mmCIF file of C-alpha atoms in Angstrom:
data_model
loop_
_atom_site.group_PDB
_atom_site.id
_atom_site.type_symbol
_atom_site.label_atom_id
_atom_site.label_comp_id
_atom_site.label_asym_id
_atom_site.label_seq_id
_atom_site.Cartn_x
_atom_site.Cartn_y
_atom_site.Cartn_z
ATOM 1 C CA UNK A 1 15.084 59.878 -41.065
ATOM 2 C CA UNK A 2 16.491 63.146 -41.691
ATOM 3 C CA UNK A 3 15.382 65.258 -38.529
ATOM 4 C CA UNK A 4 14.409 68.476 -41.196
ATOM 5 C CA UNK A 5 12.133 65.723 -42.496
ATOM 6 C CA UNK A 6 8.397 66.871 -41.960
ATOM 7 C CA UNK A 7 5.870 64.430 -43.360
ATOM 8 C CA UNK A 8 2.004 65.390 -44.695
ATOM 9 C CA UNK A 9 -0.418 65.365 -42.042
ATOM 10 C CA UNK A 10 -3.602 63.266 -42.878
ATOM 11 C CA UNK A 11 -5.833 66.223 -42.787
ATOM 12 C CA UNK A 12 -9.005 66.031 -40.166
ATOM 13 C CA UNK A 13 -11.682 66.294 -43.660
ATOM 14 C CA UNK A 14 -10.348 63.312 -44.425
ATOM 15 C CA UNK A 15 -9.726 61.435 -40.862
ATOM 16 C CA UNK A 16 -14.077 62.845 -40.465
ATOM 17 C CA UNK A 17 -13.951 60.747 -44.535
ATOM 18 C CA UNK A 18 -12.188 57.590 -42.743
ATOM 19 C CA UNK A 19 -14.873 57.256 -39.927
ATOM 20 C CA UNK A 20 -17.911 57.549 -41.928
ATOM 21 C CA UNK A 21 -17.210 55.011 -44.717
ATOM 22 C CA UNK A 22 -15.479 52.832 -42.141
ATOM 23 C CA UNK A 23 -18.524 51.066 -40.864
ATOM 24 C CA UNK A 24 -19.907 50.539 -44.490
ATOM 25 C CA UNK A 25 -16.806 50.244 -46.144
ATOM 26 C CA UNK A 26 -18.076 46.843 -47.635
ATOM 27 C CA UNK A 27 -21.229 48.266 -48.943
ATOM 28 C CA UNK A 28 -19.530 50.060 -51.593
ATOM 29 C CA UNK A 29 -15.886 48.541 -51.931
ATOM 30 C CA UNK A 30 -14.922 49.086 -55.046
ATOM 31 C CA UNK A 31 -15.933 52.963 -54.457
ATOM 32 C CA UNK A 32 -14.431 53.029 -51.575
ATOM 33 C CA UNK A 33 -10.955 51.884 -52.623
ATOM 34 C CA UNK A 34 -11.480 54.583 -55.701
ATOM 35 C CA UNK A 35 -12.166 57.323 -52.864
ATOM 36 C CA UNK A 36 -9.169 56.589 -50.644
ATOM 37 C CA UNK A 37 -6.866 56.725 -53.338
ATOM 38 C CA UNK A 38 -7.845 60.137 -54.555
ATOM 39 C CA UNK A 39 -7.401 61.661 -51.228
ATOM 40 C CA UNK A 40 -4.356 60.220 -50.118
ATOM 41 C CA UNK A 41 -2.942 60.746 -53.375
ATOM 42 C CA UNK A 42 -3.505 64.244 -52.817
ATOM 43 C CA UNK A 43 -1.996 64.250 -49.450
ATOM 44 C CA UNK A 44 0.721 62.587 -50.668
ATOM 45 C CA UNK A 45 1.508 64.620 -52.897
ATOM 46 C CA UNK A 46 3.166 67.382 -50.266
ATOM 47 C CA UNK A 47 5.340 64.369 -48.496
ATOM 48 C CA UNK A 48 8.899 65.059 -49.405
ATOM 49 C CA UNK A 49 10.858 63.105 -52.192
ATOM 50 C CA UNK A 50 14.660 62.519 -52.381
ATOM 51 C CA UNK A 51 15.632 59.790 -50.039
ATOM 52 C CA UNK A 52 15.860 57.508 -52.773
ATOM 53 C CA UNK A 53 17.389 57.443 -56.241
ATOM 54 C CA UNK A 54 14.548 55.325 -58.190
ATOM 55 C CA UNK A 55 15.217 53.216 -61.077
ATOM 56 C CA UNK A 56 11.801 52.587 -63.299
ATOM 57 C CA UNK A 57 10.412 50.013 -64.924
ATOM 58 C CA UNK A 58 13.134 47.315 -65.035
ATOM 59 C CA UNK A 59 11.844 44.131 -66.644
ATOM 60 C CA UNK A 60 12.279 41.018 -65.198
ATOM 61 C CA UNK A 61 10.071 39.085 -68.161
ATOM 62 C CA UNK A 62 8.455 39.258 -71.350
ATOM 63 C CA UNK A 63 5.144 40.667 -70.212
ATOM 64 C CA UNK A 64 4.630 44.291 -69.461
ATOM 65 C CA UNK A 65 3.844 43.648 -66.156
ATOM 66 C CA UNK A 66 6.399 41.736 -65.213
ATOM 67 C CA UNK A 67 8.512 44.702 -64.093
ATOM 68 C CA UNK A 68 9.800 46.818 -61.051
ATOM 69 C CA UNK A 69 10.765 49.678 -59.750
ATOM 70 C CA UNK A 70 13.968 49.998 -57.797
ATOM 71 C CA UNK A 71 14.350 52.883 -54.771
ATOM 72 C CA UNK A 72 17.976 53.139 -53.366
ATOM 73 C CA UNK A 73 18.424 54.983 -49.988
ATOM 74 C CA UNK A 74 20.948 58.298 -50.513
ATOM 75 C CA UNK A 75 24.097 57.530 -48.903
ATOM 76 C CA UNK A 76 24.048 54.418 -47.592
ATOM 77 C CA UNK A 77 27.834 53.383 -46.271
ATOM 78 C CA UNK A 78 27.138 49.883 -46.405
ATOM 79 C CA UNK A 79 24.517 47.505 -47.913
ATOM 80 C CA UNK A 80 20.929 47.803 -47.130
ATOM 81 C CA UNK A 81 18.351 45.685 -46.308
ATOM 82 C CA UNK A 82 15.708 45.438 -49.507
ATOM 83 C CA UNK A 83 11.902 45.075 -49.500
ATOM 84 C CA UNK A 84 9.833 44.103 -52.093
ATOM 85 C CA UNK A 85 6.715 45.136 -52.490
ATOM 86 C CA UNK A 86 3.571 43.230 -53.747
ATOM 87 C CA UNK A 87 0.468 45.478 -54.697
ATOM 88 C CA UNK A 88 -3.143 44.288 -54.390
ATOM 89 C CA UNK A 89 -6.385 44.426 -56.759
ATOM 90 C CA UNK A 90 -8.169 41.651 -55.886
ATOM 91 C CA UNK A 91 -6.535 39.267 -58.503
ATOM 92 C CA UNK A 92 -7.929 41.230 -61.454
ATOM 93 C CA UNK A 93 -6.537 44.468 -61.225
ATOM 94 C CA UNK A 94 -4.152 46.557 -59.455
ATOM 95 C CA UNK A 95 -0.860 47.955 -60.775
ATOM 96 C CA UNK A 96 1.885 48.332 -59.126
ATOM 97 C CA UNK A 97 1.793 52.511 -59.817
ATOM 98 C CA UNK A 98 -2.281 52.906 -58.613
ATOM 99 C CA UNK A 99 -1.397 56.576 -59.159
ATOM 100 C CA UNK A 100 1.595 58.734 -59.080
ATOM 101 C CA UNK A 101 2.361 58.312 -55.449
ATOM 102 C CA UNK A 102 0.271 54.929 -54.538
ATOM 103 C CA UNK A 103 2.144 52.980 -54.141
ATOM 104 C CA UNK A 104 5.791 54.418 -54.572
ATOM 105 C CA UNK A 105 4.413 55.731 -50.639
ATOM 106 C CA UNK A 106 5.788 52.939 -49.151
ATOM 107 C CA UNK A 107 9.287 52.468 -50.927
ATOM 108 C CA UNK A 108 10.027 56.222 -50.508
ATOM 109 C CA UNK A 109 9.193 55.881 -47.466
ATOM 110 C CA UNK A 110 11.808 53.051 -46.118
ATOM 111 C CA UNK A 111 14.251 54.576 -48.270
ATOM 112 C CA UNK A 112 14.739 57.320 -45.549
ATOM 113 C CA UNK A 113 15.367 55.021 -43.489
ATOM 114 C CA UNK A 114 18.164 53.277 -45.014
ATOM 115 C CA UNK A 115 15.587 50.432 -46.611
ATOM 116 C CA UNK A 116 16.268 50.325 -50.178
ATOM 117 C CA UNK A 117 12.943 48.906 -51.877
ATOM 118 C CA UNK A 118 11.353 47.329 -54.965
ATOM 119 C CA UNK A 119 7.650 47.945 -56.816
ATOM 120 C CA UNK A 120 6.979 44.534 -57.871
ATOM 121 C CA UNK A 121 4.704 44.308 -60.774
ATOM 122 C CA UNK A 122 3.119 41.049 -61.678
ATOM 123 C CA UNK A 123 0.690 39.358 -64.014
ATOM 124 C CA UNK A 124 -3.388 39.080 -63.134
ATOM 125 C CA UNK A 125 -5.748 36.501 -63.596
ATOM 126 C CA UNK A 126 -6.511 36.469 -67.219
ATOM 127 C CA UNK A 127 -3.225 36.653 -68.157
ATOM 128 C CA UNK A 128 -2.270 34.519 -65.678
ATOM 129 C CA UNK A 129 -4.133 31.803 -63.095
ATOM 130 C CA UNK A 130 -2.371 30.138 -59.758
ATOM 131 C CA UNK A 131 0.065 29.720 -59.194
ATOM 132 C CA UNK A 132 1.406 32.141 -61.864
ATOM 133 C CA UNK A 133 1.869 35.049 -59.663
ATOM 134 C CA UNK A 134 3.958 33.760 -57.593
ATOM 135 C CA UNK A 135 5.961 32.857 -60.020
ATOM 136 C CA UNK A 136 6.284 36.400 -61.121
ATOM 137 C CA UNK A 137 7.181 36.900 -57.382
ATOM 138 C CA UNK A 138 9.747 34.426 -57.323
ATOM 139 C CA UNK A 139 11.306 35.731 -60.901
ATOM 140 C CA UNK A 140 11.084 39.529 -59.356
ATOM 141 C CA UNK A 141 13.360 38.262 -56.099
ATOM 142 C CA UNK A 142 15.973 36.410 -57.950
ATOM 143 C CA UNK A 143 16.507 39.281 -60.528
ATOM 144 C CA UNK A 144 16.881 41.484 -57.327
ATOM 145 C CA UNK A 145 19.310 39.194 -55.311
ATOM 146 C CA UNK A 146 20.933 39.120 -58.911
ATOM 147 C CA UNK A 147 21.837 42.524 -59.340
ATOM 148 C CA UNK A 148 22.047 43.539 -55.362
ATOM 149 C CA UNK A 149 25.694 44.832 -55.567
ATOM 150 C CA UNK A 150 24.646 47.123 -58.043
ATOM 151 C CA UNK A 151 22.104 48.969 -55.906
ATOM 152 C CA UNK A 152 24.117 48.773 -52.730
ATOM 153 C CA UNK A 153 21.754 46.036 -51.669
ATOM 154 C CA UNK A 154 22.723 43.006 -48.873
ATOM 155 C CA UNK A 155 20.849 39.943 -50.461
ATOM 156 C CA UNK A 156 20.989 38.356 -47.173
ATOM 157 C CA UNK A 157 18.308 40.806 -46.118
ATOM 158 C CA UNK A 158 15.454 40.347 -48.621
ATOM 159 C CA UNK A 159 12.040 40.857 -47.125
ATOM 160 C CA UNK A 160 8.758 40.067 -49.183
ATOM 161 C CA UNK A 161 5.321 42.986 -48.548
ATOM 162 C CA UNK A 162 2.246 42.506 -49.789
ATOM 163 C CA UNK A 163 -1.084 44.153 -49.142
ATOM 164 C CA UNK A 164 -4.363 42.867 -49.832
ATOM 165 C CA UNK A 165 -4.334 39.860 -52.682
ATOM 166 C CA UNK A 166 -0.797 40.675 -52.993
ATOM 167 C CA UNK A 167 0.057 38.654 -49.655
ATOM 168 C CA UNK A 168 -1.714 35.627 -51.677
ATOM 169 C CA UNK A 169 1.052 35.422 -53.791
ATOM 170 C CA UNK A 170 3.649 36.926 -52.193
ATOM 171 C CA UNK A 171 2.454 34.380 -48.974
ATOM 172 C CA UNK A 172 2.913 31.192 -51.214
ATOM 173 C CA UNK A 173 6.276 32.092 -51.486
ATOM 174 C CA UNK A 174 7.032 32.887 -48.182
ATOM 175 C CA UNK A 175 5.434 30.047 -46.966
ATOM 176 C CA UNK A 176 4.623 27.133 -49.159
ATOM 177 C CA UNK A 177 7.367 24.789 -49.102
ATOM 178 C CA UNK A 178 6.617 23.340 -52.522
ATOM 179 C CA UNK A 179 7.814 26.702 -53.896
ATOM 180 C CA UNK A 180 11.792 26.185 -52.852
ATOM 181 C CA UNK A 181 12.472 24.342 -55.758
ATOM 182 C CA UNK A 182 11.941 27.577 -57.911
ATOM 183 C CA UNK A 183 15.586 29.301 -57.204
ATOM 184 C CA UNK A 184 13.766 32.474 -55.344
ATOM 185 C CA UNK A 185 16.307 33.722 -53.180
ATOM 186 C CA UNK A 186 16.304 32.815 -48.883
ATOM 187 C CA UNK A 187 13.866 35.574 -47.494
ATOM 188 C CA UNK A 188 14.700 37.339 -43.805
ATOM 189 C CA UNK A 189 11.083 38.079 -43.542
ATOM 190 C CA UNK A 190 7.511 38.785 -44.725
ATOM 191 C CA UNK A 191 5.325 41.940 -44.063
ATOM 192 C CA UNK A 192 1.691 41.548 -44.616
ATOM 193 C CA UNK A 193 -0.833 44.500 -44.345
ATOM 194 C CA UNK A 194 -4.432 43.724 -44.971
ATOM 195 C CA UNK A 195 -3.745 40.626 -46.779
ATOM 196 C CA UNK A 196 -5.877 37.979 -48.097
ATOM 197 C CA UNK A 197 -3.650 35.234 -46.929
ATOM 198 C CA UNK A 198 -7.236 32.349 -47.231
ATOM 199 C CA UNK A 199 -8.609 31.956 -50.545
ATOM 200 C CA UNK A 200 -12.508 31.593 -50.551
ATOM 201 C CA UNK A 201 -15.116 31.989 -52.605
ATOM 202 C CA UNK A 202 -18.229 32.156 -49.803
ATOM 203 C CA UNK A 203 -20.832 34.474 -50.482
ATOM 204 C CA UNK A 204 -20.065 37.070 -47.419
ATOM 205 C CA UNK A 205 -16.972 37.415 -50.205
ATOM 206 C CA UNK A 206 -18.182 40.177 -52.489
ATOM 207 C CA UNK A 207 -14.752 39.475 -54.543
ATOM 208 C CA UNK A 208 -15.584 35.659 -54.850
ATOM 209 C CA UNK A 209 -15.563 35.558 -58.635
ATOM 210 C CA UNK A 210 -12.338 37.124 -58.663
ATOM 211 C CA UNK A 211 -10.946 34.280 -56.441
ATOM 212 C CA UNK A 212 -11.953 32.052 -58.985
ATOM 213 C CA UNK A 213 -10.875 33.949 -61.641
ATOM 214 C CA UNK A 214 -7.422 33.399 -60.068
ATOM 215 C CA UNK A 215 -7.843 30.028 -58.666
ATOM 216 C CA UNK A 216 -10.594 28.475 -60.809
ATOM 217 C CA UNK A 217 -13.708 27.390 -59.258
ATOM 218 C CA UNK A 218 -12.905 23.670 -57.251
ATOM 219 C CA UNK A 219 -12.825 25.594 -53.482
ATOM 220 C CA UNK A 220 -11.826 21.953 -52.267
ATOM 221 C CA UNK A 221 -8.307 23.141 -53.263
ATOM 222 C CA UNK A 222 -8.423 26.380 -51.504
ATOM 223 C CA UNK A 223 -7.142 25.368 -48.539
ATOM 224 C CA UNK A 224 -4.216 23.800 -50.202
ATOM 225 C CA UNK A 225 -3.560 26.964 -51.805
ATOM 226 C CA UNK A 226 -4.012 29.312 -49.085
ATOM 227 C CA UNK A 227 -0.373 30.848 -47.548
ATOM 228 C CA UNK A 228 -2.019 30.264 -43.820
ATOM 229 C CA UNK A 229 -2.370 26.716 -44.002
ATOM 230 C CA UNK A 230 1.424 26.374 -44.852
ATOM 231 C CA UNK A 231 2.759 27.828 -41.584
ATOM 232 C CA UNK A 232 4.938 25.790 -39.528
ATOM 233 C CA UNK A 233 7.551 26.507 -37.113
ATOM 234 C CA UNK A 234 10.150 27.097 -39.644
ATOM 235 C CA UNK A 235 8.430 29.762 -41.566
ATOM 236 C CA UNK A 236 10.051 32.875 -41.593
ATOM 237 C CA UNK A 237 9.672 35.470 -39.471
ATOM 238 C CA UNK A 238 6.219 37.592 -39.856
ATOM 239 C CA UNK A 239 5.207 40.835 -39.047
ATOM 240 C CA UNK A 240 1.196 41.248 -39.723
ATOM 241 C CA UNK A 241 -1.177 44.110 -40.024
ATOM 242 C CA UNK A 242 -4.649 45.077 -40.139
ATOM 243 C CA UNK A 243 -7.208 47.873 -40.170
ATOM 244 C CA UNK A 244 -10.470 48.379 -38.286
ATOM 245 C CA UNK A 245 -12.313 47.988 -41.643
ATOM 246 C CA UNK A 246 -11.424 45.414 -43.604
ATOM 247 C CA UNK A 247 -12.353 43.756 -46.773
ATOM 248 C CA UNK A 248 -15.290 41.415 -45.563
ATOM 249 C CA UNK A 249 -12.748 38.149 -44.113
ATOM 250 C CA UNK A 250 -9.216 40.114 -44.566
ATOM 251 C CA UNK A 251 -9.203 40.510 -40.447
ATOM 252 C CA UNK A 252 -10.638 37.039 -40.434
ATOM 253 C CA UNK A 253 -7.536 36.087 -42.247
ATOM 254 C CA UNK A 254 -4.993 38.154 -41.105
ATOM 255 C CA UNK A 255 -5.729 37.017 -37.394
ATOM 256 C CA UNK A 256 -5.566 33.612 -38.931
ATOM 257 C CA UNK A 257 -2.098 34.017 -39.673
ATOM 258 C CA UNK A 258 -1.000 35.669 -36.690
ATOM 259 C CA UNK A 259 -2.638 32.914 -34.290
ATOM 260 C CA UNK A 260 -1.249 30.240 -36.741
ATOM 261 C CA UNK A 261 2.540 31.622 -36.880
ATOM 262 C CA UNK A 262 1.733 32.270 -32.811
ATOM 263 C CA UNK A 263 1.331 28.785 -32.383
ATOM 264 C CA UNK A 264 3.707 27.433 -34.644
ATOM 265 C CA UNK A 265 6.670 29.075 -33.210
ATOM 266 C CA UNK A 266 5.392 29.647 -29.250
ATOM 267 C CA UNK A 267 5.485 33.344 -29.414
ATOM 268 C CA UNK A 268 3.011 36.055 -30.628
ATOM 269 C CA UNK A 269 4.974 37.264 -33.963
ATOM 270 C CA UNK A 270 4.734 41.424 -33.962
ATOM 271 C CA UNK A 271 1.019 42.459 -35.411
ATOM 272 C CA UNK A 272 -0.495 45.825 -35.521
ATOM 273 C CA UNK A 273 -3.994 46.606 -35.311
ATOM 274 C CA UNK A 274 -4.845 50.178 -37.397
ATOM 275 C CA UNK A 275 -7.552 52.317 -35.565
ATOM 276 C CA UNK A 276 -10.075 54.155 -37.704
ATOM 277 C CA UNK A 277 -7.982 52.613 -41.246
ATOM 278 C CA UNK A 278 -9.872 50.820 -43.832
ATOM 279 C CA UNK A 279 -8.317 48.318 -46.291
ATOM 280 C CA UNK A 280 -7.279 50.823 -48.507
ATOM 281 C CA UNK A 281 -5.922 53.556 -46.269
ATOM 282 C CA UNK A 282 -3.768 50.692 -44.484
ATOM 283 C CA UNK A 283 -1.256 51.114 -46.969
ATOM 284 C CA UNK A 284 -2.042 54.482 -48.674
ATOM 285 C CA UNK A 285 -0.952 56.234 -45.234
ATOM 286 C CA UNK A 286 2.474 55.657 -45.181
ATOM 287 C CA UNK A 287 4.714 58.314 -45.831
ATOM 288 C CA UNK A 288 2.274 60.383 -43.862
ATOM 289 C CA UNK A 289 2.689 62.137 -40.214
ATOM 290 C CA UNK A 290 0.694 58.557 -39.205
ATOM 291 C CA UNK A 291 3.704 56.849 -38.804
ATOM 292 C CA UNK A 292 2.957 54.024 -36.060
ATOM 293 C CA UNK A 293 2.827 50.919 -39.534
ATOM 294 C CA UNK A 294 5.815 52.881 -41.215
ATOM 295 C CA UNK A 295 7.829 53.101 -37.804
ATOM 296 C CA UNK A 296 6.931 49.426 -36.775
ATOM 297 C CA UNK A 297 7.914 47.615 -40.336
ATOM 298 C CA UNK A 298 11.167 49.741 -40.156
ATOM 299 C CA UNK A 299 12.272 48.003 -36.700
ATOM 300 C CA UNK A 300 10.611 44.591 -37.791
ATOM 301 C CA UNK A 301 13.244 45.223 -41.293
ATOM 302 C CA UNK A 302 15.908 45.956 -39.666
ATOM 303 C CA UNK A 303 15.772 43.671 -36.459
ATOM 304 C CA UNK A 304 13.482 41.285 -37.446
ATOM 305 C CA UNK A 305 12.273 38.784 -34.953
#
């Protein structure tokens, strides 16, 4: 990063906002999520642009949400690692612009560090049930690896990151073997934050009929669809995060997949646990003076284990 570089603060009003709808951040989710956004939209909106040239809306498909957004680090000498980036929205909604700066946060940010990036839009259940997503995933990565040279990209160093439901789809790719035979490109690694990496529909679950919406209603097939249960010791290598208030089950989940990939591969793959961060402000943070996540992704990205 550019040492004149001086990133936003989180201010303490909002830190004092963090710890009080922490411990009943599932009483009022959907609120919640709404609240987080505004004010780290705000705060975001004083972090400095211009490490990245940023190419909108490229399509990759037919449907309008089967798009990206491409962010190419300034000056790079030589190819750069890419990640892509897979929003959440708990199946149903999400976009891959939540607002002006959420989530073009986290591509902005890697671009300063020589990480060039892409905003991976995809479609939603409705438009689209499992494993359709993925798909879209899949589609999104081999347009990338497709036109790399032309961003100053090294296709060899494709990384997958996904927050919330994102890393549902996005952790079928990386994981499920039956999706090889699609043409997605080799990955070098995966990046979940506060995913939902099971799929249930139990009643402690407030988003259970959005599972289904997404997966249909059979829960015997859950398991078979859930990214966790397709961990072996050849999956690629994993870097997982969390915060200290979660979606009701997204710790559950995420620990899951650490202790999973832990066993798999005889070694404790590099995790993060986010003090005082809900589900939302996991991944609204970055590109904030909070840089422990942003700091610890770059080193997984660019040595990953």
């Amino acid at each position: 990063m550019d040492p004149e570089t001086t990133l936003p603060e989180i201010p303490a009003e909002l830190r004092a906002l963090m710890a009080e709808v922490g411990p009943r951040w599932k009483d009022d989710i959907g609120g919640n999520v709404g609240l987080m956004i505004k004010h780290f939209s705000a705060v975001l909106k004083s972090a400095p642009e211009g490490g990245a040239a940023v190419h909108n809306n490229i399509k990759y498909g037919a449907h309008e949400r089967q798009a990206i957004d491409v962010f190419v680090p300034q000056g790079a000498a030589t190819p750069t690692p890419v990640v892509l980036f897979v929003h959440g929205g708990a199946f149903v909604t999400g976009d891959r612009n939540r607002t002006d700066q959420i989530y073009s946060n986290v591509l902005q940010y890697f671009a300063r560090y020589g990480i060039a990036g892409a905003n991976v839009g995809y479609r939603l259940a409705n438009d689209a049930t499992y494993p359709e997503a993925t798909l879209d995933i899949a589609t999104a990565a081999r347009w990338v690896r497709d036109h790399a040279s032309e961003f100053g990209m090294d296709p060899a160093r494709m990384f997958l990151m996904a927050h919330s439901a994102g890393a549902a789809h996005a952790g079928s790719l990386a994981y499920d073997d039956r999706f090889r035979s699609v043409g997605a490109p080799e990955l070098a690694g995966m990046i979940v934050v506060s995913g939902r990496v099971r799929a249930d529909n139990l009643p402690e679950n407030p988003n259970a009929a959005k599972v289904e919406a997404y997966y249909g209603t059979d829960s015997s097939k859950f398991d078979e669809y859930s990214p966790v249960t397709h961990i072996n010791s050849r999956s690629i290598p994993t870097f997982v995060a969390w915060a200290e208030f979660e979606n009701p089950l997204v710790d559950v989940y995420c620990a899951e997949l650490a202790y999973r990939l832990a066993v798999a591969k005889r070694k404790s793959p590099p995790m993060l646990w986010l003090r005082g961060h809900n589900h939302t402000s996991s991944i609204a943070h970055i590109n904030t003076a909070d840089e422990a996540l942003g700091r610890a992704i770059v080193n997984f990205v660019h040595k990953p284990t």
